[in-house]
Amino acid sequence: MQKVLMVCLGNICRSPLAEGIMLKLIKENNINMRVDSAGTSNYHVDEAPDNRTIANAAKHDVDLKPLRARQFKVSDFEKFDKIYVMDNSNMANVLALATNDAHKAKVDLLLNASNPGMNLEVPDPYFGGEQGFEDVFQMVYKACQHVAFA
């Protein structure tokens, strides 16, 4: 079984969205995969996802209400086969914790799944409006489809 981790800064917008989308795809398509999410910071540990993220995901039948934020740990390198980060800052923070090249090889930008080699970032919708959350949903959903069906 493949184990995938989604990572953003606070684990309340982008990475729980990616986790929720993956959970839906896994369930609907009987995919043998485990998914989790984490944040590089400890700002929101044990908090639910942002209400705007929850509301936007619910419009697409993705339930984020059971999810709770946690901080990325060095042990995640051993627990997960692939670690997808949302932006270059998250990438730098995760790679700084890697203890070997095998760990570093597990880390990639999520949007490289749908746009290989383009190194595009998922923008943080936290300070934006409703359209920002919808735009993020669409780009994350597309990338998650590539992750799920790769």
mmCIF file of C-alpha atoms in Angstrom:
data_model
loop_
_atom_site.group_PDB
_atom_site.id
_atom_site.type_symbol
_atom_site.label_atom_id
_atom_site.label_comp_id
_atom_site.label_asym_id
_atom_site.label_seq_id
_atom_site.Cartn_x
_atom_site.Cartn_y
_atom_site.Cartn_z
ATOM 1 C CA MET A 1 0.000 0.000 0.000
ATOM 2 C CA GLN A 2 1.339 3.393 -0.968
ATOM 3 C CA LYS A 3 1.418 5.999 1.815
ATOM 4 C CA VAL A 4 1.186 9.673 0.841
ATOM 5 C CA LEU A 5 1.556 12.788 2.991
ATOM 6 C CA MET A 6 0.286 16.243 1.991
ATOM 7 C CA VAL A 7 2.075 19.224 3.574
ATOM 8 C CA CYS A 8 1.430 22.964 3.784
ATOM 9 C CA LEU A 9 2.271 25.624 6.356
ATOM 10 C CA GLY A 10 -0.482 25.376 8.973
ATOM 11 C CA ASN A 11 -2.354 22.240 7.885
ATOM 12 C CA ILE A 12 -5.677 24.088 7.837
ATOM 13 C CA CYS A 13 -6.209 25.004 4.156
ATOM 14 C CA ARG A 14 -4.287 23.334 1.358
ATOM 15 C CA SER A 15 -2.959 20.086 2.834
ATOM 16 C CA PRO A 16 -6.189 19.016 4.593
ATOM 17 C CA LEU A 17 -8.001 19.806 1.340
ATOM 18 C CA ALA A 18 -5.597 17.507 -0.513
ATOM 19 C CA GLU A 19 -6.037 14.836 2.183
ATOM 20 C CA GLY A 20 -9.827 15.076 1.968
ATOM 21 C CA ILE A 21 -9.846 14.878 -1.819
ATOM 22 C CA MET A 22 -7.522 11.874 -1.709
ATOM 23 C CA LEU A 23 -9.696 10.152 0.912
ATOM 24 C CA LYS A 24 -12.722 10.619 -1.366
ATOM 25 C CA LEU A 25 -10.863 9.309 -4.444
ATOM 26 C CA ILE A 26 -9.479 6.350 -2.473
ATOM 27 C CA LYS A 27 -12.919 5.394 -1.155
ATOM 28 C CA GLU A 28 -14.814 5.882 -4.417
ATOM 29 C CA ASN A 29 -12.266 3.967 -6.495
ATOM 30 C CA ASN A 30 -11.141 1.335 -3.972
ATOM 31 C CA ILE A 31 -7.520 2.478 -4.233
ATOM 32 C CA ASN A 32 -4.958 0.766 -2.004
ATOM 33 C CA MET A 33 -3.429 3.931 -0.572
ATOM 34 C CA ARG A 34 -3.159 5.683 2.779
ATOM 35 C CA VAL A 35 -3.097 9.484 3.034
ATOM 36 C CA ASP A 36 -2.475 12.005 5.789
ATOM 37 C CA SER A 37 -1.608 15.693 5.999
ATOM 38 C CA ALA A 38 0.596 17.901 8.133
ATOM 39 C CA GLY A 39 1.889 21.432 8.455
ATOM 40 C CA THR A 40 5.447 22.616 8.700
ATOM 41 C CA SER A 41 4.453 24.993 11.520
ATOM 42 C CA ASN A 42 2.809 24.283 14.867
ATOM 43 C CA TYR A 43 0.395 27.232 14.610
ATOM 44 C CA HIS A 44 -2.801 25.175 14.394
ATOM 45 C CA VAL A 45 -2.047 21.764 15.957
ATOM 46 C CA ASP A 46 -5.278 19.875 16.772
ATOM 47 C CA GLU A 47 -7.448 22.512 15.058
ATOM 48 C CA ALA A 48 -10.027 21.740 12.377
ATOM 49 C CA PRO A 49 -9.416 23.005 8.850
ATOM 50 C CA ASP A 50 -10.292 26.629 8.077
ATOM 51 C CA ASN A 51 -14.083 27.085 7.846
ATOM 52 C CA ARG A 52 -13.776 28.497 4.324
ATOM 53 C CA THR A 53 -11.842 25.413 3.210
ATOM 54 C CA ILE A 54 -14.443 23.147 4.820
ATOM 55 C CA ALA A 55 -17.295 25.030 3.117
ATOM 56 C CA ASN A 56 -15.664 25.040 -0.306
ATOM 57 C CA ALA A 57 -14.789 21.340 -0.106
ATOM 58 C CA ALA A 58 -18.354 20.504 0.983
ATOM 59 C CA LYS A 59 -19.642 22.067 -2.266
ATOM 60 C CA HIS A 60 -17.731 19.274 -4.005
ATOM 61 C CA ASP A 61 -18.863 16.502 -1.609
ATOM 62 C CA VAL A 62 -15.494 16.404 0.168
ATOM 63 C CA ASP A 63 -15.849 16.211 3.964
ATOM 64 C CA LEU A 64 -13.011 17.826 5.893
ATOM 65 C CA LYS A 65 -14.795 18.140 9.257
ATOM 66 C CA PRO A 66 -13.149 15.084 10.896
ATOM 67 C CA LEU A 67 -9.615 16.240 10.047
ATOM 68 C CA ARG A 68 -7.304 17.879 12.598
ATOM 69 C CA ALA A 69 -4.023 19.710 12.032
ATOM 70 C CA ARG A 70 -0.700 18.256 13.071
ATOM 71 C CA GLN A 71 2.905 19.266 12.599
ATOM 72 C CA PHE A 72 5.264 17.477 10.223
ATOM 73 C CA LYS A 73 7.759 15.228 12.037
ATOM 74 C CA VAL A 74 11.094 13.764 10.950
ATOM 75 C CA SER A 75 9.549 10.304 11.490
ATOM 76 C CA ASP A 76 7.146 11.074 8.614
ATOM 77 C CA PHE A 77 10.023 10.396 6.221
ATOM 78 C CA GLU A 78 9.965 6.759 7.347
ATOM 79 C CA LYS A 79 6.163 6.421 7.451
ATOM 80 C CA PHE A 80 5.395 7.784 3.985
ATOM 81 C CA ASP A 81 6.455 6.795 0.472
ATOM 82 C CA LYS A 82 5.750 10.205 -1.044
ATOM 83 C CA ILE A 83 5.533 13.647 0.561
ATOM 84 C CA TYR A 84 3.779 16.312 -1.482
ATOM 85 C CA VAL A 85 4.292 19.931 -0.458
ATOM 86 C CA MET A 86 2.182 22.869 -1.575
ATOM 87 C CA ASP A 87 4.869 25.491 -2.198
ATOM 88 C CA ASN A 88 8.599 26.160 -2.237
ATOM 89 C CA SER A 89 8.651 27.413 1.336
ATOM 90 C CA ASN A 90 7.080 24.147 2.538
ATOM 91 C CA MET A 91 9.577 22.289 0.362
ATOM 92 C CA ALA A 92 12.531 24.061 1.979
ATOM 93 C CA ASN A 93 11.152 23.450 5.482
ATOM 94 C CA VAL A 94 10.585 19.738 4.871
ATOM 95 C CA LEU A 95 13.916 19.205 3.107
ATOM 96 C CA ALA A 96 15.710 20.918 6.003
ATOM 97 C CA LEU A 97 14.515 18.061 8.231
ATOM 98 C CA ALA A 98 15.620 15.297 5.842
ATOM 99 C CA THR A 99 18.505 13.237 7.194
ATOM 100 C CA ASN A 100 19.485 11.500 3.953
ATOM 101 C CA ASP A 101 19.046 11.513 0.179
ATOM 102 C CA ALA A 102 16.325 8.842 0.317
ATOM 103 C CA HIS A 103 14.221 11.177 2.450
ATOM 104 C CA LYS A 104 14.830 14.079 0.077
ATOM 105 C CA ALA A 105 13.811 11.946 -2.912
ATOM 106 C CA LYS A 106 10.344 11.447 -1.406
ATOM 107 C CA VAL A 107 9.526 15.171 -1.467
ATOM 108 C CA ASP A 108 7.936 16.958 -4.427
ATOM 109 C CA LEU A 109 5.584 19.847 -5.136
ATOM 110 C CA LEU A 110 2.001 18.565 -5.409
ATOM 111 C CA LEU A 111 1.337 20.332 -8.687
ATOM 112 C CA ASN A 112 4.200 18.446 -10.321
ATOM 113 C CA ALA A 113 1.789 15.483 -10.278
ATOM 114 C CA SER A 114 -0.484 17.271 -12.758
ATOM 115 C CA ASN A 115 2.114 19.586 -14.338
ATOM 116 C CA PRO A 116 5.328 17.515 -14.384
ATOM 117 C CA GLY A 117 8.527 19.459 -13.982
ATOM 118 C CA MET A 118 6.847 22.871 -13.955
ATOM 119 C CA ASN A 119 7.416 23.358 -10.199
ATOM 120 C CA LEU A 120 4.159 25.277 -9.766
ATOM 121 C CA GLU A 121 2.968 26.221 -6.298
ATOM 122 C CA VAL A 122 -0.504 25.872 -4.802
ATOM 123 C CA PRO A 123 -1.268 29.424 -3.657
ATOM 124 C CA ASP A 124 -2.322 29.881 -0.043
ATOM 125 C CA PRO A 125 -5.999 30.967 -0.122
ATOM 126 C CA TYR A 126 -5.989 32.001 3.564
ATOM 127 C CA PHE A 127 -5.907 35.764 2.925
ATOM 128 C CA GLY A 128 -7.966 35.676 -0.242
ATOM 129 C CA GLY A 129 -11.643 35.543 -1.056
ATOM 130 C CA GLU A 130 -14.023 32.719 -1.908
ATOM 131 C CA GLN A 131 -12.772 32.447 -5.502
ATOM 132 C CA GLY A 132 -9.276 31.756 -4.198
ATOM 133 C CA PHE A 133 -10.561 28.735 -2.283
ATOM 134 C CA GLU A 134 -12.367 27.475 -5.385
ATOM 135 C CA ASP A 135 -9.290 27.977 -7.577
ATOM 136 C CA VAL A 136 -7.173 26.062 -5.055
ATOM 137 C CA PHE A 137 -9.765 23.276 -4.912
ATOM 138 C CA GLN A 138 -9.665 22.829 -8.684
ATOM 139 C CA MET A 139 -5.862 22.714 -8.969
ATOM 140 C CA VAL A 140 -5.491 20.413 -5.937
ATOM 141 C CA TYR A 141 -8.251 18.101 -7.198
ATOM 142 C CA LYS A 142 -6.569 17.744 -10.586
ATOM 143 C CA ALA A 143 -3.202 16.972 -8.971
ATOM 144 C CA CYS A 144 -4.790 14.485 -6.558
ATOM 145 C CA GLN A 145 -6.370 12.630 -9.466
ATOM 146 C CA HIS A 146 -2.890 12.169 -10.913
ATOM 147 C CA VAL A 147 -1.548 10.994 -7.538
ATOM 148 C CA ALA A 148 -4.453 8.561 -7.033
ATOM 149 C CA PHE A 149 -4.377 7.049 -10.509
ATOM 150 C CA ALA A 150 -0.629 7.131 -11.225
#
